[in-house]
Coordinates of N, CA and C in Angstrom, one line a residue:
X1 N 7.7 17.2 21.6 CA 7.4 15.9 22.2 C 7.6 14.8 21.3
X2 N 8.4 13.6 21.8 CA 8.9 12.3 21.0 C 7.6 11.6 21.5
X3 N 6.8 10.9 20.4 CA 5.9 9.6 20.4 C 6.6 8.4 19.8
X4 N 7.1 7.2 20.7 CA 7.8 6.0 19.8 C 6.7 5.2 19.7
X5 N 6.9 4.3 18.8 CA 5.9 3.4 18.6 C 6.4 2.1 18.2
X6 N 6.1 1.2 19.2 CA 6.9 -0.4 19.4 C 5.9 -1.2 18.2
X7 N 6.0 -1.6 17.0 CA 5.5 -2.5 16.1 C 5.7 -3.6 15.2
X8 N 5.3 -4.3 14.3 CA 5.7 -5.2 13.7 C 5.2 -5.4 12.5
X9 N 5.8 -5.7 11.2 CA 4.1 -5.4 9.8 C 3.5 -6.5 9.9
X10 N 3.9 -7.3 10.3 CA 2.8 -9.0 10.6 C 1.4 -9.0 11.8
X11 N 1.4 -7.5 12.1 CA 0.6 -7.5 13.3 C -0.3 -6.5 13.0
X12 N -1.7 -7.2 12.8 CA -2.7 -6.4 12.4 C -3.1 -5.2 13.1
X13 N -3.4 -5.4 14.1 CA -3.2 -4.8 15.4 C -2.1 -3.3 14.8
X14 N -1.4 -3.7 14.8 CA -0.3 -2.1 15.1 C -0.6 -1.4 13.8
X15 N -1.5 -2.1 12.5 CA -2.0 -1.8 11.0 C -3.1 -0.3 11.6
X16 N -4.1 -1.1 11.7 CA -5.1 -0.6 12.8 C -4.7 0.5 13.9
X17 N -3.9 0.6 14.5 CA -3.8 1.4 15.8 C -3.0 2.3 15.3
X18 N -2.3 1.9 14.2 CA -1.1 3.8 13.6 C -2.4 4.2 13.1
X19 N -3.3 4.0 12.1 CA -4.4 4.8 11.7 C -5.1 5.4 12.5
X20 N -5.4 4.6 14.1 CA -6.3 5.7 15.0 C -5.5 6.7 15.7
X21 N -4.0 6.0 15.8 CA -3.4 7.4 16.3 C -3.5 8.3 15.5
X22 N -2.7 8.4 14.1 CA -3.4 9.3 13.5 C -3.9 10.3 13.0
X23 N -5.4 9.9 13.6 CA -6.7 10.4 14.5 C -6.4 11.2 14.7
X24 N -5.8 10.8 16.1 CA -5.7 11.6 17.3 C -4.8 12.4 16.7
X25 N -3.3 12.5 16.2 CA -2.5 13.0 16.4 C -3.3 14.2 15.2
X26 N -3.9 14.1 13.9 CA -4.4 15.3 13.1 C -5.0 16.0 14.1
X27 N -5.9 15.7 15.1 CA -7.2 16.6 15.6 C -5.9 17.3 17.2
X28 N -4.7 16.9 17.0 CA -4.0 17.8 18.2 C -3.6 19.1 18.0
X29 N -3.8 19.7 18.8 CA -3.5 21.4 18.4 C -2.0 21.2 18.8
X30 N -1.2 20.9 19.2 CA 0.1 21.1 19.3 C 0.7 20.0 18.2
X31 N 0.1 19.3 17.0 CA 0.5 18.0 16.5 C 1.8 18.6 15.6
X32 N 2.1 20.0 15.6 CA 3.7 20.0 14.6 C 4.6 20.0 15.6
X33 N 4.6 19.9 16.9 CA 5.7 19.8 18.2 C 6.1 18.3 18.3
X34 N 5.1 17.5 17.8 CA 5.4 16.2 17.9 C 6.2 15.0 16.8
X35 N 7.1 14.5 17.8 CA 8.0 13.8 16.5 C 7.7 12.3 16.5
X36 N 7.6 11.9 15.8 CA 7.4 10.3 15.7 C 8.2 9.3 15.2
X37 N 8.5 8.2 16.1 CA 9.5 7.9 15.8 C 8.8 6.0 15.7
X38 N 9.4 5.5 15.1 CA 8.9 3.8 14.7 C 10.3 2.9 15.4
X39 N 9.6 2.2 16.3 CA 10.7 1.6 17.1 C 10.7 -0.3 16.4
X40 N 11.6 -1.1 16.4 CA 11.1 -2.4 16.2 C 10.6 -3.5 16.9
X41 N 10.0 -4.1 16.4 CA 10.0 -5.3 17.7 C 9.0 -6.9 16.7
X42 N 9.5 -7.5 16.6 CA 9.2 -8.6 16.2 C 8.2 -9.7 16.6
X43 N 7.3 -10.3 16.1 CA 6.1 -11.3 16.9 C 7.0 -12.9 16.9
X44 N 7.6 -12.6 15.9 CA 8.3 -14.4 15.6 C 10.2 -14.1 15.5
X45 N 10.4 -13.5 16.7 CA 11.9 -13.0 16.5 C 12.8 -14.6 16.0
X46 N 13.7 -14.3 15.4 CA 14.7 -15.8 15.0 C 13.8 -16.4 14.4
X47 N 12.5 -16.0 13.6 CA 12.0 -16.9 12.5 C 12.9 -17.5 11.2
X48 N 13.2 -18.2 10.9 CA 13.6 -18.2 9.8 C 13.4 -17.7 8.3
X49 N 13.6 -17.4 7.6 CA 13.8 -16.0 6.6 C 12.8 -17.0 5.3
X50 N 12.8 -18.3 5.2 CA 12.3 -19.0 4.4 C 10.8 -20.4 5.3
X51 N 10.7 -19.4 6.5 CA 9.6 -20.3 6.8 C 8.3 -19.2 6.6
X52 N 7.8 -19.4 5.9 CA 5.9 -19.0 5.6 C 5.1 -20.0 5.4
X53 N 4.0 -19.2 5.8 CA 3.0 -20.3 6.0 C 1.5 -19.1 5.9
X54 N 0.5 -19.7 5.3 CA -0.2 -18.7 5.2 C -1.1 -18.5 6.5
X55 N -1.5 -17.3 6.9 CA -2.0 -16.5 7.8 C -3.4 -17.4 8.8
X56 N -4.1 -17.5 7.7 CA -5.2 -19.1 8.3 C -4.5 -20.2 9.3
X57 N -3.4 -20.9 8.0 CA -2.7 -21.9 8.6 C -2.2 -21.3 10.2
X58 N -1.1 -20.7 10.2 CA -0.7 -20.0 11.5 C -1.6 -19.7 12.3
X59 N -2.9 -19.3 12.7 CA -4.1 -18.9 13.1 C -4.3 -20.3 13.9
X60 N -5.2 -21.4 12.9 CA -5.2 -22.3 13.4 C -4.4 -23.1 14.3
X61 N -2.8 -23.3 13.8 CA -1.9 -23.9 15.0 C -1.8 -22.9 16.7
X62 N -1.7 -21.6 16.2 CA -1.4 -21.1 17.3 C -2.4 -20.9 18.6
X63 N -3.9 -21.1 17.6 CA -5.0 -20.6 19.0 C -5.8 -22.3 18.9
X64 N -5.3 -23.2 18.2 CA -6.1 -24.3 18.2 C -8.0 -24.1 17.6
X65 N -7.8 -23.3 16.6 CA -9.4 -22.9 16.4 C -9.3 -23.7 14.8
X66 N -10.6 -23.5 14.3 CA -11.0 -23.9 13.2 C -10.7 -23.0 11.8
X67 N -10.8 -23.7 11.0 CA -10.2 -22.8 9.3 C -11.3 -21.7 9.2
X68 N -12.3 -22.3 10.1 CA -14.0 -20.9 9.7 C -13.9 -20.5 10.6
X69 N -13.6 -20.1 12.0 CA -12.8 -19.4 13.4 C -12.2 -18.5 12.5
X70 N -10.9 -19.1 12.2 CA -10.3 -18.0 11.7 C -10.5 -17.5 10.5
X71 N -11.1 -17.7 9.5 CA -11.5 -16.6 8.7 C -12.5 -16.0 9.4
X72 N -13.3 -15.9 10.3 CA -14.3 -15.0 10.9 C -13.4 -14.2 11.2
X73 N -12.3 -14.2 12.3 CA -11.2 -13.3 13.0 C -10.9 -12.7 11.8
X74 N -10.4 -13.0 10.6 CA -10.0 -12.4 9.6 C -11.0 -11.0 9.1
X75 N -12.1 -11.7 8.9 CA -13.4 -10.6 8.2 C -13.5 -9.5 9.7
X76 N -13.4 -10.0 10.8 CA -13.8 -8.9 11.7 C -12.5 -8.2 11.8
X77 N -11.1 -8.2 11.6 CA -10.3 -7.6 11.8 C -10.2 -6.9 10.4
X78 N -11.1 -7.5 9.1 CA -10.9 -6.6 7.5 C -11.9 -5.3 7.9
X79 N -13.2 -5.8 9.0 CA -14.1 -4.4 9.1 C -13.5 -3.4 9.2
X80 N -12.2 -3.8 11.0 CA -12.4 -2.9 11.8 C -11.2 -1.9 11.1
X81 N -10.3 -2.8 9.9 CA -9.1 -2.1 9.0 C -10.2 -1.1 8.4
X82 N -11.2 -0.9 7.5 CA -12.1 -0.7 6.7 C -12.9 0.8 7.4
X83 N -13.1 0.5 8.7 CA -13.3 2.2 9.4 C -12.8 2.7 9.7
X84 N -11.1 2.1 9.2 CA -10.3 3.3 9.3 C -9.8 3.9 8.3
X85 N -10.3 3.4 7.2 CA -10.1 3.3 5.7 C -9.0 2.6 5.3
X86 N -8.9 1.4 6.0 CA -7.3 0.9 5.4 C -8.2 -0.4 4.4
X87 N -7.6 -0.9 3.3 CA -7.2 -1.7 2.8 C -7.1 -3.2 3.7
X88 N -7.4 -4.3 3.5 CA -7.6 -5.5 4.1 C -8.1 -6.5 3.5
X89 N -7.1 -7.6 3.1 CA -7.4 -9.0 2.6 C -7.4 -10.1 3.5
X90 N -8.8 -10.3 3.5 CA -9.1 -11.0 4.7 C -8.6 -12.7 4.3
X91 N -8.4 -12.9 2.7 CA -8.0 -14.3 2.3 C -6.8 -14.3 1.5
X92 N -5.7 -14.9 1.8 CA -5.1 -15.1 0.9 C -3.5 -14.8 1.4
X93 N -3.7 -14.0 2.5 CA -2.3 -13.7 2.8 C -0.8 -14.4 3.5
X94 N -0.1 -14.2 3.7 CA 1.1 -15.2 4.4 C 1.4 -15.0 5.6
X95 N 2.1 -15.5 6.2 CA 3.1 -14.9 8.0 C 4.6 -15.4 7.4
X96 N 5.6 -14.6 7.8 CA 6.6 -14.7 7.9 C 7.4 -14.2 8.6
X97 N 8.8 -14.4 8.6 CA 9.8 -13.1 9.3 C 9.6 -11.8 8.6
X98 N 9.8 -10.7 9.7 CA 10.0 -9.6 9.3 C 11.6 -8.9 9.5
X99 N 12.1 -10.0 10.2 CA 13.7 -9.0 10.4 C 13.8 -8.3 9.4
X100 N 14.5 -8.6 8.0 CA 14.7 -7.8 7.2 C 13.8 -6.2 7.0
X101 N 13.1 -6.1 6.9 CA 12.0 -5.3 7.2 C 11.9 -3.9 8.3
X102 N 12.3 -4.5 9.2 CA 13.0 -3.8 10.6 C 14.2 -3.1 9.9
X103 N 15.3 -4.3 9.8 CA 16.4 -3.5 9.2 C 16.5 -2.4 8.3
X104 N 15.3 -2.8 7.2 CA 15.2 -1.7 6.0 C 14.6 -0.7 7.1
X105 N 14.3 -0.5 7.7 CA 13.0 0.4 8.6 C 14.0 1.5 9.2
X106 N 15.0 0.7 9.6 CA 16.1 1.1 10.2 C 17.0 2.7 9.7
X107 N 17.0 1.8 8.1 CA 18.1 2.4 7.1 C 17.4 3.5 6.6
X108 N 16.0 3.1 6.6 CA 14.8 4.4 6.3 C 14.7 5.5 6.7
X109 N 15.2 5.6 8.3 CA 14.8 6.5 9.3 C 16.6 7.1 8.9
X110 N 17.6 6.6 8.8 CA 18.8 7.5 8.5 C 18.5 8.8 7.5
X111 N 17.7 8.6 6.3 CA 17.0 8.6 5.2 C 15.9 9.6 5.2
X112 N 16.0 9.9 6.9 CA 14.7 10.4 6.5 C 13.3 10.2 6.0
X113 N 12.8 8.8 5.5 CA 11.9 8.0 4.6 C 11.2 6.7 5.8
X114 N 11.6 6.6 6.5 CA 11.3 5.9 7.6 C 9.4 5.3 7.6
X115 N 8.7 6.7 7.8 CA 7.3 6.8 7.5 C 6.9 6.0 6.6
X116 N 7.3 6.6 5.3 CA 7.0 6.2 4.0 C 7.3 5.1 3.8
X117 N 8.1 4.3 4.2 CA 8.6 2.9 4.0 C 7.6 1.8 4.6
X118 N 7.5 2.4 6.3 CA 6.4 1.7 7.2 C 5.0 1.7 6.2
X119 N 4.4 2.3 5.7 CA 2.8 3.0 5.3 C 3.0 2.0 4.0
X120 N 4.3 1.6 3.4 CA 4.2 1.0 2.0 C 3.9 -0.8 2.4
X121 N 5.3 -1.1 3.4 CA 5.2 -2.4 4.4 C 4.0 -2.4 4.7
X122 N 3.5 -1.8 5.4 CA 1.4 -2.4 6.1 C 0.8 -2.8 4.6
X123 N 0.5 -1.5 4.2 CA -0.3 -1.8 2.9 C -0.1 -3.0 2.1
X124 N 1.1 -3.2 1.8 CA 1.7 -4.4 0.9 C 1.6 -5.8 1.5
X125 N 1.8 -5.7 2.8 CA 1.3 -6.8 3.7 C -0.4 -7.2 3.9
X126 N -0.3 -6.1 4.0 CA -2.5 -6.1 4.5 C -3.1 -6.1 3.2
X127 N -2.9 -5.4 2.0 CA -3.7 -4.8 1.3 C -3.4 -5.5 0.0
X128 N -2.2 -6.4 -0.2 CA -1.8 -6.2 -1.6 C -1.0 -7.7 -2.2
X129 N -1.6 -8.4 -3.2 CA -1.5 -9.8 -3.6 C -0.1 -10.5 -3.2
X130 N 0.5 -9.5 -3.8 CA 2.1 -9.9 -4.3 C 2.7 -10.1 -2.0
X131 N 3.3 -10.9 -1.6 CA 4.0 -11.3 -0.7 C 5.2 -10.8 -0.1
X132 N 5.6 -9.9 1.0 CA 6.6 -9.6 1.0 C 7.5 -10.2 1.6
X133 N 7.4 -11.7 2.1 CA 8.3 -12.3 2.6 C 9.0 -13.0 1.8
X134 N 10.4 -13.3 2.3 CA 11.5 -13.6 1.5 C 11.5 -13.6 0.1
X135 N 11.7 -12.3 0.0 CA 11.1 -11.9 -1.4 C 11.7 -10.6 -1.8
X136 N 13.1 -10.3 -1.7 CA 14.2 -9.3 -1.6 C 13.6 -8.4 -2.6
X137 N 13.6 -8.6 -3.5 CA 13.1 -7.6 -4.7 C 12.0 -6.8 -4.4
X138 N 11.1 -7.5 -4.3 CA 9.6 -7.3 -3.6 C 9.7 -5.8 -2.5
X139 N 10.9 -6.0 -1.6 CA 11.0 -5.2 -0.5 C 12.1 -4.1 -0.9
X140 N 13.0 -4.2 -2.2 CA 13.7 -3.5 -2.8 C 12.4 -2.2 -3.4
X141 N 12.1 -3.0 -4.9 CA 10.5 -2.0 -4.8 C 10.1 -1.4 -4.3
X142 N 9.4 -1.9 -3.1 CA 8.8 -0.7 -1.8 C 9.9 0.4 -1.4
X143 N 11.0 -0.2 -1.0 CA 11.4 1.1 -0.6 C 12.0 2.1 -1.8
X144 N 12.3 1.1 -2.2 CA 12.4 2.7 -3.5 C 11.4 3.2 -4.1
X145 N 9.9 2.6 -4.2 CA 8.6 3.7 -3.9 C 8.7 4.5 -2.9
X146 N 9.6 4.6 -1.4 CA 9.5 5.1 -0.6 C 10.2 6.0 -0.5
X147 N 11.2 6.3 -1.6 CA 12.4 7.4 -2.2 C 13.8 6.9 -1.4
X148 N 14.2 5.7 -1.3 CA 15.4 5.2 -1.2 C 16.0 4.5 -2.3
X149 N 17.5 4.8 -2.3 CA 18.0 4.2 -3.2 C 18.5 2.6 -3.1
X150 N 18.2 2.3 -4.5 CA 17.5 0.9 -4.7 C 19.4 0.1 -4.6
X151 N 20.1 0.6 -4.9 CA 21.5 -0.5 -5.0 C 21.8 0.1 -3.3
X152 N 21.8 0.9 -2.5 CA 21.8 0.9 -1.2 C 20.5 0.5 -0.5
X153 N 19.7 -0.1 -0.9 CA 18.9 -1.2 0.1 C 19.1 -2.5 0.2
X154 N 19.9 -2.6 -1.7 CA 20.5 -4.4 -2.0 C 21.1 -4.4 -1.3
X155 N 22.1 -3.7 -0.5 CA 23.6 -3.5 0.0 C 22.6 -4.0 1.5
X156 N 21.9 -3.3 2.1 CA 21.5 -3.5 3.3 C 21.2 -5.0 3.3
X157 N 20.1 -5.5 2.5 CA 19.9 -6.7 2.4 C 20.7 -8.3 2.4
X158 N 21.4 -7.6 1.7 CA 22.3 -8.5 1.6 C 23.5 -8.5 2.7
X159 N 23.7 -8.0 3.5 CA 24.4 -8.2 4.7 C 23.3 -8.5 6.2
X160 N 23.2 -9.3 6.6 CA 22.7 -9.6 7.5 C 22.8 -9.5 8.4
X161 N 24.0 -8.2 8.9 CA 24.3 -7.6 10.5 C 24.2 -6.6 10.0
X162 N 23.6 -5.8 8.6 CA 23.1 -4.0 8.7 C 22.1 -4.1 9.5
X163 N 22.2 -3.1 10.4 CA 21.0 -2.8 11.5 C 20.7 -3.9 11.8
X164 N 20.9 -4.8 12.4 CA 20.6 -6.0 13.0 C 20.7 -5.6 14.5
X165 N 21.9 -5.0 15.2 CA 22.0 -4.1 15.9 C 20.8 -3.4 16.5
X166 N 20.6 -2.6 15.6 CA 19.7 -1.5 16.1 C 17.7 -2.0 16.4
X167 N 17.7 -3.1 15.6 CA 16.7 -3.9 15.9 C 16.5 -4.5 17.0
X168 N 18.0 -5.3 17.2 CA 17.8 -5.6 18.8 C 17.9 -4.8 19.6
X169 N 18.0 -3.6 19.6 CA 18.4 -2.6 21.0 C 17.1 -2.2 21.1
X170 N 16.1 -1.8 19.8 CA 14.8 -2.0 20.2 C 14.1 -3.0 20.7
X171 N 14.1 -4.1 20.5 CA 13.2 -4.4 21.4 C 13.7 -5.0 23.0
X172 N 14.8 -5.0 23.4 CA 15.9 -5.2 23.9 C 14.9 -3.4 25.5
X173 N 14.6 -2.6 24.3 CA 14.3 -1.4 25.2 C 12.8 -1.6 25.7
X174 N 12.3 -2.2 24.4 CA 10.7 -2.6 24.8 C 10.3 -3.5 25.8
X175 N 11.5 -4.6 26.2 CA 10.9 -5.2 27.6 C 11.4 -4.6 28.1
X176 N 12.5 -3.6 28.2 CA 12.5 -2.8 29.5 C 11.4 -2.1 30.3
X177 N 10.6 -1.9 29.1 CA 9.8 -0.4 28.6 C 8.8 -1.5 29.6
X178 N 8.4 -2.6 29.5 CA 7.1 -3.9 30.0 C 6.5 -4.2 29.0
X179 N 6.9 -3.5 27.3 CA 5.9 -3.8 26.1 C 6.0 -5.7 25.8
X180 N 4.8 -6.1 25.8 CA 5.2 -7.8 25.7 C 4.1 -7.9 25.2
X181 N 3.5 -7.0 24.3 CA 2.7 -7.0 22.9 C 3.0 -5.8 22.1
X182 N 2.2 -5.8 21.1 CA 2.1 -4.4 20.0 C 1.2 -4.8 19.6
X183 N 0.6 -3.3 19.0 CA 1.3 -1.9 18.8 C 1.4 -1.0 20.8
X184 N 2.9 -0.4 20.8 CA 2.6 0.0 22.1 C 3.2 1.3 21.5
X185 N 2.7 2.0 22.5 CA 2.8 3.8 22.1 C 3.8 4.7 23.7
X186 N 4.8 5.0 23.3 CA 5.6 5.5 24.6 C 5.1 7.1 24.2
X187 N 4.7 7.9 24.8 CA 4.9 9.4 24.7 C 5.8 10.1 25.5
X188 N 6.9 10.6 25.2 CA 7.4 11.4 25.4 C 8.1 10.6 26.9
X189 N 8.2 9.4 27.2 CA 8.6 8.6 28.3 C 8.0 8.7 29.4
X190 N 6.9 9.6 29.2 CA 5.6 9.6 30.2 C 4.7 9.4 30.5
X191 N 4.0 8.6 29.3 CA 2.5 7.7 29.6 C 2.8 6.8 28.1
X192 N 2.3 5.2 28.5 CA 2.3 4.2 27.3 C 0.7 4.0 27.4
X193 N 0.6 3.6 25.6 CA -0.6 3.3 25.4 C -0.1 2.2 25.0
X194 N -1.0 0.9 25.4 CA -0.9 -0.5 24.7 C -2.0 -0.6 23.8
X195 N -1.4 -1.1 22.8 CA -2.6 -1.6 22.1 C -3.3 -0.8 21.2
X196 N -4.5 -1.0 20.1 CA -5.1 -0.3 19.4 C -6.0 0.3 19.9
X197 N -6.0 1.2 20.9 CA -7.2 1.8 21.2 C -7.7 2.8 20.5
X198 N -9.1 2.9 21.0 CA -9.5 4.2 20.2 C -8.6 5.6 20.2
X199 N -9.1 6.5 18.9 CA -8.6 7.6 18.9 C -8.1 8.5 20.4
X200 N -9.7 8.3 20.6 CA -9.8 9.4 21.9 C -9.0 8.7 22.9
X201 N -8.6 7.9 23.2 CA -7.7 7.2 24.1 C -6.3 7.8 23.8
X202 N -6.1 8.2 22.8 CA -4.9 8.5 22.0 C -4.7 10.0 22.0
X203 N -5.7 10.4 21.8 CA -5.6 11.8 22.0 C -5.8 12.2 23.7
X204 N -5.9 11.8 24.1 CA -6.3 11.9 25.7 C -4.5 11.8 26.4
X205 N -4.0 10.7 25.8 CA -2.8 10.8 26.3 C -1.7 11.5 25.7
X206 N -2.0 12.4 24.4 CA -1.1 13.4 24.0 C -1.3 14.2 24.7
X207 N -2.6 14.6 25.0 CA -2.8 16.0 26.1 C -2.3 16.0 27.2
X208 N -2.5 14.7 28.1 CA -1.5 14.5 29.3 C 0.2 14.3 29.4
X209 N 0.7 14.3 28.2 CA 2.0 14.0 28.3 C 2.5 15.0 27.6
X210 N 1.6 16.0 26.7 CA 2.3 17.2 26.8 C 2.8 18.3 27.8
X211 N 1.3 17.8 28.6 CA 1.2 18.8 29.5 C 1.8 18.6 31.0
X212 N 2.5 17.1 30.8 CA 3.0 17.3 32.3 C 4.2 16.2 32.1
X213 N 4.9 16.3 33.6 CA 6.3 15.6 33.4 C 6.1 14.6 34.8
X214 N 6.0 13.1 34.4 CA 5.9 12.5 34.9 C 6.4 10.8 34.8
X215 N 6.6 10.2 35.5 CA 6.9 9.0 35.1 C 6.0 8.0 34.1
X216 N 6.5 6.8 33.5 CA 5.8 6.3 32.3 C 4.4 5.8 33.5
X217 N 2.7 6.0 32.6 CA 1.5 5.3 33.3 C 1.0 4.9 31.9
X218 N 0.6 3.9 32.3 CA -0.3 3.0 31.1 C -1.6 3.7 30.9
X219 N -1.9 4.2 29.8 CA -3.1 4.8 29.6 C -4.0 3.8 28.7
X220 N -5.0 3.4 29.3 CA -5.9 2.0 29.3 C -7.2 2.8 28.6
X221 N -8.3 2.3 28.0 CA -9.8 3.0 27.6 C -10.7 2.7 28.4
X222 N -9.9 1.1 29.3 CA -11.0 0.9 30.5 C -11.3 -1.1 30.6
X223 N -11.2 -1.4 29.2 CA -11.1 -2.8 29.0 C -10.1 -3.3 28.0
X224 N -9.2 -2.9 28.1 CA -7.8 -2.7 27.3 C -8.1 -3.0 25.8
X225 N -7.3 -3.5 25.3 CA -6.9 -3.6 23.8 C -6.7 -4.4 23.1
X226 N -7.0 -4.7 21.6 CA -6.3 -5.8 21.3 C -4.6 -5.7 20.6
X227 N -4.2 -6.5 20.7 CA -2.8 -6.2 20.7 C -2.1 -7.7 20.0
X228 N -1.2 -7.6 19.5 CA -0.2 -8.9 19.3 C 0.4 -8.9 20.3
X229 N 1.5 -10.2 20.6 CA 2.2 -11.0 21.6 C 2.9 -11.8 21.1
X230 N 3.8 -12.3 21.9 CA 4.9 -13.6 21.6 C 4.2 -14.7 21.1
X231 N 2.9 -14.9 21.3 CA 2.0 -16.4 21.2 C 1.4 -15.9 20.0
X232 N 1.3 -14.3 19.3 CA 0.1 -14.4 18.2 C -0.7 -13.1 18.3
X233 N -1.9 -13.1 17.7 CA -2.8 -12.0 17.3 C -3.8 -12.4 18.3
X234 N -4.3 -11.5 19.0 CA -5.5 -12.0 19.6 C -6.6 -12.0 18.4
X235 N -7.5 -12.9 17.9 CA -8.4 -13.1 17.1 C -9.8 -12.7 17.5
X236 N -10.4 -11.3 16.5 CA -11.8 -11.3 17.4 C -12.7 -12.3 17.1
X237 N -13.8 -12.6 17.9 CA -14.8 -13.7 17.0 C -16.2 -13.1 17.1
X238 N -16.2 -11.7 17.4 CA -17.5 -11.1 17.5 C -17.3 -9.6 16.1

């Protein structure tokens, strides 16, 4: 069974929801039949490669709330990273483009290293001082922590139609798919989960799409999820 997963590393949301799948996917008794696959999809597609702005800043313009709004959203989205055991800097961080990132993601999965690349991207974004937007070296590093070779990622980088392609065919698939946030979860082309839901929601729909062959149904927990979008992060304030 193929599980794809529509995401973005600027999206806390999809940080949060790979850790509860997971979850779900350790506690599946069939979890070595299952292949997992990282699809792209961008929050700020055609951003510019040199526009950042820190994470507060962007918070405030996009939902119209306050600098203490949005560090609340921050600290409640550092808890809910924190009971999953992830890593979360609730101050200090940036928003940028991710294309490049995608692309490397891309070249990862040729590689074999795909995983390992994604798990270094969250962390280094969520968890970790140093910045990885427009910041080539920065993203050279990671992936060759990730066991790729470091003068074939410069090569990737530095051309700006490597996998540019295959980035847009993903998301290109994802409004096919109806995904118009992340993190979204396709199993096997027969039930999507949107959003970060709980584990058990996640394991609920491995079981169903193992076990049967059916067209794509949205598997919901009952009051959906939070999720990124074209407009942003939904922000909690509770």
């Amino acid at each position: 069974m193929r599980v794809e997963i529509w995401s973005d590393i600027a999206c806390p949301w999809c940080y949060v929801g790979k850790a509860r799948f997971e979850k779900a996917l350790r506690d599946f008794p069939h979890r070595d039949d299952v292949e997992v696959v990282h699809r792209s999809f961008e929050l700020d597609p055609g951003r510019a490669k040199d526009d950042i702005q820190p994470v507060i800043t962007m918070l405030t313009k996009k939902y119209g709330m306050s600098a203490a709004q949005a560090e609340a959203g921050e600290d409640n989205l550092g808890a809910q990273a924190a009971a999953e055991g992830l890593d979360y800097r609730t101050r200090g961080r940036d928003h940028g483009s991710t294309f490049d990132m995608h692309r490397l993601l891309h070249f990862a999965k040729e590689q074999n290293r795909q995983e390992q690349l994604l798990d270094l991207l969250y962390r280094a974004n969520f968890a970790e001082e140093r910045s990885v937007f427009n910041d080539d070296e920065r993203l050279v590093e990671l992936a060759s922590a990730a066991g790729l070779d470091t003068e074939a990622v410069r090569a990737v980088l530095a051309d700006p139609g490597a996998y540019a392609d295959e980035v847009r065919a993903d998301e290109r698939e994802a409004a096919q798919l109806g995904a118009n946030g992340v993190p979204f979860f396709v199993l096997d082309r027969k039930y999507g989960v949107s959003g970060a839901q709980p584990a058990e929601v996640f394991a609920q729909a491995l079981t169903q799409a193992y076990g049967e062959a059916s067209p794509l149904k949205i598997v919901d927990g009952g009051d959906g999820a939070d999720a990124c979008g074209p407009d942003g992060c939904a922000v909690p304030q509770h």
